[in-house]
Coordinates of N, CA and C in Angstrom, one line a residue:
M1 N 0.8 -1.2 0.0 CA 0.0 0.0 0.0 C 0.9 1.2 0.0
V2 N 0.5 2.2 -0.8 CA 1.3 3.5 -0.9 C 0.8 4.4 0.3
P3 N 1.8 4.9 1.0 CA 1.4 5.8 2.1 C 0.7 7.1 1.6
S4 N -0.2 7.5 2.4 CA -1.0 8.8 2.0 C -0.1 10.0 2.2
N5 N -0.4 11.1 1.6 CA 0.3 12.3 1.8 C 0.4 12.7 3.3
E6 N -0.6 12.3 4.1 CA -0.6 12.7 5.5 C 0.6 12.0 6.3
D7 N 1.1 10.9 5.7 CA 2.2 10.2 6.3 C 3.6 10.8 6.0
Q8 N 3.6 11.7 5.1 CA 4.9 12.4 4.7 C 5.3 13.5 5.6
P9 N 6.6 13.7 5.9 CA 7.0 14.9 6.6 C 6.5 16.1 5.9
G10 N 5.9 17.1 6.6 CA 5.5 18.3 6.0 C 4.0 18.3 5.7
A11 N 3.3 17.2 5.8 CA 1.9 17.1 5.3 C 1.0 18.0 6.1
E12 N 1.3 18.2 7.4 CA 0.5 19.1 8.2 C 0.6 20.6 7.7
S13 N 1.8 20.9 7.3 CA 2.0 22.3 6.9 C 1.7 22.6 5.4
G14 N 1.4 21.5 4.7 CA 1.1 21.7 3.3 C 2.4 21.7 2.4
D15 N 3.5 21.4 3.0 CA 4.8 21.4 2.3 C 5.1 20.0 1.9
L16 N 4.4 19.4 1.0 CA 4.5 18.1 0.5 C 5.8 17.9 -0.2
I17 N 6.5 16.8 0.0 CA 7.8 16.5 -0.6 C 7.6 15.5 -1.8
G18 N 8.2 15.8 -2.9 CA 8.1 15.0 -4.1 C 8.9 13.7 -3.9
P19 N 8.7 12.8 -4.9 CA 9.4 11.5 -4.8 C 10.9 11.5 -4.9
D20 N 11.5 12.7 -5.4 CA 12.9 12.7 -5.5 C 13.6 13.2 -4.2
W21 N 12.8 13.5 -3.2 CA 13.3 13.8 -1.8 C 13.3 12.6 -1.0
H22 N 14.4 12.4 -0.2 CA 14.6 11.2 0.6 C 14.7 11.6 2.1
D23 N 14.0 10.9 2.9 CA 14.0 11.2 4.4 C 15.2 10.5 5.0
L24 N 16.1 11.3 5.6 CA 17.3 10.7 6.2 C 17.2 10.5 7.7
G25 N 16.1 10.8 8.2 CA 15.9 10.6 9.7 C 15.7 11.9 10.4
L26 N 15.8 11.8 11.7 CA 15.5 13.0 12.6 C 16.7 13.9 12.7
L27 N 16.5 15.2 12.6 CA 17.5 16.2 12.8 C 18.1 16.0 14.2
S28 N 17.3 15.7 15.2 CA 17.7 15.6 16.6 C 18.8 14.5 16.8
D29 N 18.9 13.6 15.9 CA 19.8 12.5 16.0 C 21.3 12.9 15.6
I30 N 21.4 14.1 15.0 CA 22.7 14.6 14.6 C 23.2 15.7 15.5
Q31 N 24.3 15.5 16.2 CA 24.8 16.5 17.1 C 25.3 17.7 16.3
I32 N 25.1 18.9 16.9 CA 25.6 20.1 16.4 C 27.1 20.1 16.4
G33 N 27.7 20.5 15.2 CA 29.1 20.4 15.1 C 29.7 19.1 14.6
H34 N 28.8 18.2 14.3 CA 29.3 16.9 13.8 C 28.7 16.5 12.5
A35 N 29.3 15.5 11.9 CA 28.8 14.9 10.6 C 28.6 13.4 10.7
T36 N 27.6 12.9 10.0 CA 27.3 11.5 10.1 C 27.0 11.0 8.7
Y37 N 27.0 9.7 8.5 CA 26.8 9.0 7.3 C 25.3 8.6 7.1
A38 N 24.9 8.8 5.8 CA 23.6 8.3 5.4 C 23.7 7.8 4.0
E39 N 22.7 7.0 3.6 CA 22.7 6.5 2.2 C 21.4 6.9 1.6
V40 N 21.6 7.4 0.3 CA 20.4 7.9 -0.4 C 20.5 7.2 -1.8
A41 N 19.5 6.4 -2.1 CA 19.4 5.7 -3.4 C 20.7 5.0 -3.7
G42 N 21.3 4.4 -2.7 CA 22.5 3.6 -2.9 C 23.8 4.4 -2.9
R43 N 23.7 5.7 -2.7 CA 24.9 6.6 -2.7 C 25.2 7.1 -1.2
G44 N 26.4 7.0 -0.8 CA 26.8 7.5 0.5 C 26.9 9.0 0.5
V45 N 26.2 9.6 1.6 CA 26.3 11.0 1.7 C 26.7 11.3 3.2
C46 N 27.2 12.5 3.4 CA 27.7 13.0 4.7 C 26.7 14.1 5.1
V47 N 26.1 14.0 6.2 CA 25.1 15.0 6.7 C 25.8 15.7 7.8
A48 N 26.1 17.0 7.6 CA 26.8 17.9 8.6 C 25.8 18.9 9.2
R49 N 25.9 19.0 10.5 CA 25.0 19.9 11.2 C 25.8 21.0 11.9
A50 N 25.6 22.2 11.4 CA 26.4 23.4 11.8 C 25.8 24.1 13.0
S51 N 24.5 24.1 13.1 CA 23.8 24.8 14.2 C 22.5 24.1 14.4
E52 N 21.7 24.8 15.3 CA 20.4 24.2 15.6 C 19.5 23.9 14.3
S53 N 19.6 24.8 13.3 CA 18.8 24.6 12.1 C 19.6 24.5 10.8
D54 N 20.9 24.6 10.8 CA 21.7 24.6 9.6 C 22.3 23.2 9.4
V55 N 21.8 22.6 8.3 CA 22.3 21.2 8.0 C 22.7 21.3 6.5
V56 N 23.8 20.6 6.1 CA 24.2 20.5 4.8 C 24.5 19.0 4.5
I57 N 24.4 18.7 3.2 CA 24.7 17.3 2.8 C 25.7 17.3 1.6
F58 N 26.7 16.5 1.7 CA 27.7 16.4 0.7 C 27.9 14.9 0.3
D59 N 28.5 14.6 -0.8 CA 28.9 13.3 -1.1 C 29.9 12.9 0.0
D60 N 29.9 11.6 0.4 CA 30.7 11.1 1.5 C 32.0 10.6 1.0
A61 N 32.8 11.4 0.3 CA 34.1 11.0 -0.1 C 35.0 12.3 -0.3
C62 N 36.0 12.3 0.5 CA 37.0 13.5 0.4 C 37.7 13.3 -0.9
P63 N 37.8 14.4 -1.7 CA 38.6 14.3 -2.9 C 40.1 14.1 -2.7
H64 N 40.6 14.3 -1.5 CA 42.0 14.2 -1.3 C 42.4 12.7 -1.4
A65 N 41.8 11.8 -0.6 CA 42.2 10.4 -0.6 C 41.0 9.5 -0.6
G66 N 39.8 10.0 -0.8 CA 38.6 9.2 -0.9 C 38.0 8.8 0.4
A67 N 38.6 9.3 1.5 CA 38.1 9.0 2.9 C 36.7 9.4 3.1
S68 N 36.0 8.8 4.0 CA 34.6 9.2 4.4 C 34.7 10.5 5.1
L69 N 33.8 11.4 4.8 CA 33.7 12.7 5.5 C 32.9 12.5 6.7
A70 N 32.1 11.5 6.8 CA 31.2 11.2 8.0 C 32.2 11.0 9.2
G71 N 31.8 11.5 10.3 CA 32.7 11.5 11.4 C 33.5 12.7 11.6
G72 N 33.5 13.6 10.5 CA 34.2 14.9 10.6 C 33.5 15.8 11.5
R73 N 34.1 17.0 11.6 CA 33.5 18.0 12.5 C 33.3 19.3 11.7
V74 N 32.4 20.1 12.2 CA 32.1 21.4 11.6 C 32.9 22.4 12.4
Y75 N 33.7 23.2 11.7 CA 34.5 24.2 12.4 C 34.6 25.5 11.5
D76 N 34.3 26.6 12.0 CA 34.4 27.9 11.3 C 33.7 27.8 9.9
Q77 N 32.5 27.3 9.9 CA 31.7 27.2 8.7 C 32.3 26.3 7.6
C78 N 33.1 25.3 8.0 CA 33.7 24.3 7.1 C 33.5 22.9 7.7
L79 N 33.4 21.9 6.8 CA 33.4 20.5 7.2 C 34.8 20.1 7.2
V80 N 35.3 19.5 8.3 CA 36.7 19.1 8.4 C 36.8 17.6 8.2
C81 N 37.5 17.1 7.2 CA 37.7 15.7 7.0 C 38.4 15.1 8.2
P82 N 37.9 13.9 8.7 CA 38.5 13.3 9.9 C 39.8 12.6 9.6
W83 N 40.2 12.4 8.4 CA 41.5 11.7 8.1 C 42.6 12.7 8.0
H84 N 42.6 13.7 7.2 CA 43.7 14.6 7.0 C 43.4 16.0 7.3
A85 N 42.3 16.3 7.8 CA 41.9 17.7 8.2 C 41.7 18.6 7.1
W86 N 41.4 18.1 5.9 CA 41.1 19.0 4.8 C 39.8 19.7 5.1
E87 N 39.6 20.9 4.7 CA 38.3 21.6 5.0 C 37.6 21.9 3.7
F88 N 36.2 21.9 3.9 CA 35.3 22.2 2.8 C 34.2 23.1 3.3
R89 N 34.1 24.3 2.6 CA 33.1 25.3 3.1 C 31.7 24.7 3.0
L90 N 30.9 24.9 4.0 CA 29.5 24.5 4.1 C 28.7 25.1 3.0
S91 N 29.0 26.4 2.6 CA 28.2 27.1 1.7 C 28.3 26.6 0.2
D92 N 29.5 26.1 -0.2 CA 29.6 25.6 -1.6 C 30.4 24.4 -1.8
G93 N 31.0 23.8 -0.7 CA 31.7 22.5 -0.8 C 33.2 22.7 -1.3
K94 N 33.6 24.0 -1.5 CA 35.0 24.2 -2.0 C 36.0 24.2 -0.8
C95 N 37.2 23.8 -1.1 CA 38.3 23.8 -0.1 C 38.8 25.3 -0.1
P96 N 38.8 25.9 1.1 CA 39.2 27.3 1.1 C 40.7 27.6 0.7
D97 N 41.5 26.6 0.8 CA 42.9 26.7 0.5 C 43.2 26.4 -1.0
N98 N 42.3 25.8 -1.7 CA 42.4 25.5 -3.1 C 41.0 25.3 -3.7
E99 N 40.4 26.3 -4.2 CA 39.0 26.2 -4.6 C 38.7 25.3 -5.8
V100 N 39.8 24.8 -6.4 CA 39.6 23.8 -7.5 C 39.1 22.5 -6.9
I101 N 39.4 22.3 -5.6 CA 39.0 21.0 -4.9 C 37.6 21.3 -4.3
T102 N 36.7 20.4 -4.7 CA 35.3 20.6 -4.3 C 34.6 19.3 -4.0
V103 N 33.8 19.3 -3.0 CA 32.9 18.2 -2.7 C 31.5 18.5 -3.1
R104 N 30.9 17.6 -3.8 CA 29.5 17.8 -4.3 C 28.5 18.0 -3.2
K105 N 27.8 19.1 -3.3 CA 26.8 19.4 -2.3 C 25.4 19.0 -2.8
H106 N 24.5 18.5 -2.0 CA 23.2 18.2 -2.3 C 22.1 19.1 -1.7
E107 N 21.0 19.1 -2.3 CA 19.9 19.9 -1.7 C 19.4 19.3 -0.4
C108 N 19.1 20.1 0.6 CA 18.7 19.7 1.9 C 17.6 20.6 2.4
R109 N 16.6 19.9 3.1 CA 15.5 20.6 3.8 C 15.3 19.9 5.2
V110 N 14.9 20.7 6.1 CA 14.4 20.1 7.4 C 12.9 20.4 7.5
V111 N 12.1 19.4 7.5 CA 10.7 19.5 7.5 C 10.2 18.6 8.7
D112 N 9.4 19.3 9.6 CA 8.8 18.6 10.7 C 9.9 17.8 11.5
G113 N 11.1 18.3 11.6 CA 12.2 17.7 12.4 C 12.9 16.6 11.6
H114 N 12.6 16.3 10.3 CA 13.2 15.3 9.5 C 14.2 16.0 8.5
V115 N 15.4 15.4 8.3 CA 16.3 15.9 7.4 C 16.0 15.2 6.0
L116 N 15.7 16.0 5.0 CA 15.4 15.5 3.7 C 16.5 15.9 2.7
C117 N 16.8 15.0 1.7 CA 17.8 15.2 0.8 C 17.3 15.0 -0.6
R118 N 17.7 15.8 -1.6 CA 17.5 15.6 -3.0 C 18.9 15.6 -3.6
L119 N 19.3 14.5 -4.2 CA 20.6 14.4 -4.9 C 20.7 15.3 -6.1
N120 N 21.9 15.9 -6.2 CA 22.2 16.7 -7.3 C 23.0 15.8 -8.3
G121 N 22.6 15.8 -9.5 CA 23.2 14.9 -10.5 C 24.5 15.4 -11.1
T122 N 24.8 16.7 -10.9 CA 25.9 17.3 -11.6 C 26.9 17.8 -10.5
D123 N 28.1 17.8 -10.9 CA 29.2 18.4 -10.0 C 28.9 19.8 -9.7
S124 N 29.2 20.3 -8.5 CA 29.2 21.7 -8.2 C 30.5 22.4 -8.6
G125 N 31.4 21.6 -9.1 CA 32.7 22.2 -9.5 C 33.7 21.0 -9.7
P126 N 34.9 21.4 -10.2 CA 35.9 20.3 -10.4 C 36.3 19.7 -9.1
T127 N 36.6 18.4 -9.2 CA 37.0 17.6 -8.0 C 38.3 16.9 -8.3
D128 N 39.2 17.5 -8.9 CA 40.5 16.9 -9.4 C 41.3 16.5 -8.2
P129 N 41.5 15.2 -7.9 CA 42.3 14.8 -6.7 C 43.8 15.1 -6.9
R130 N 44.2 15.5 -8.1 CA 45.6 15.8 -8.3 C 45.9 17.2 -7.9
A131 N 44.9 18.0 -7.7 CA 45.1 19.4 -7.3 C 45.6 19.4 -5.9
R132 N 46.7 20.1 -5.6 CA 47.3 20.0 -4.3 C 47.4 21.5 -3.7
F133 N 47.6 21.5 -2.4 CA 47.8 22.8 -1.8 C 49.1 23.5 -2.3

């Protein structure tokens, strides 16, 4: 049976979410200043929470060495990779020290306490792992 619209996050407020939006769980399960792993349509993503209401979603692979960004920390409006401390701006996914290096950012909403994600199919910029500081 297909769930009714009333079962979807946002149904009470009239903010219905289309089929391309994926519910990643409760915002309250993600600590402020931390990042966690989620899977969307078979793709690993990193969900980073910067503040009470500010959440961003990136691909879960650091362009430096392919390490998971989940488990990283949010510091000074950047996601910090837990492996080698490379930083990526929350606003656009670019590395502040070398803007050629970028992590793909996905659309994110918080509706009725749920984190929702819509995957972006195109790169937000070059992600050349050969680019170095």
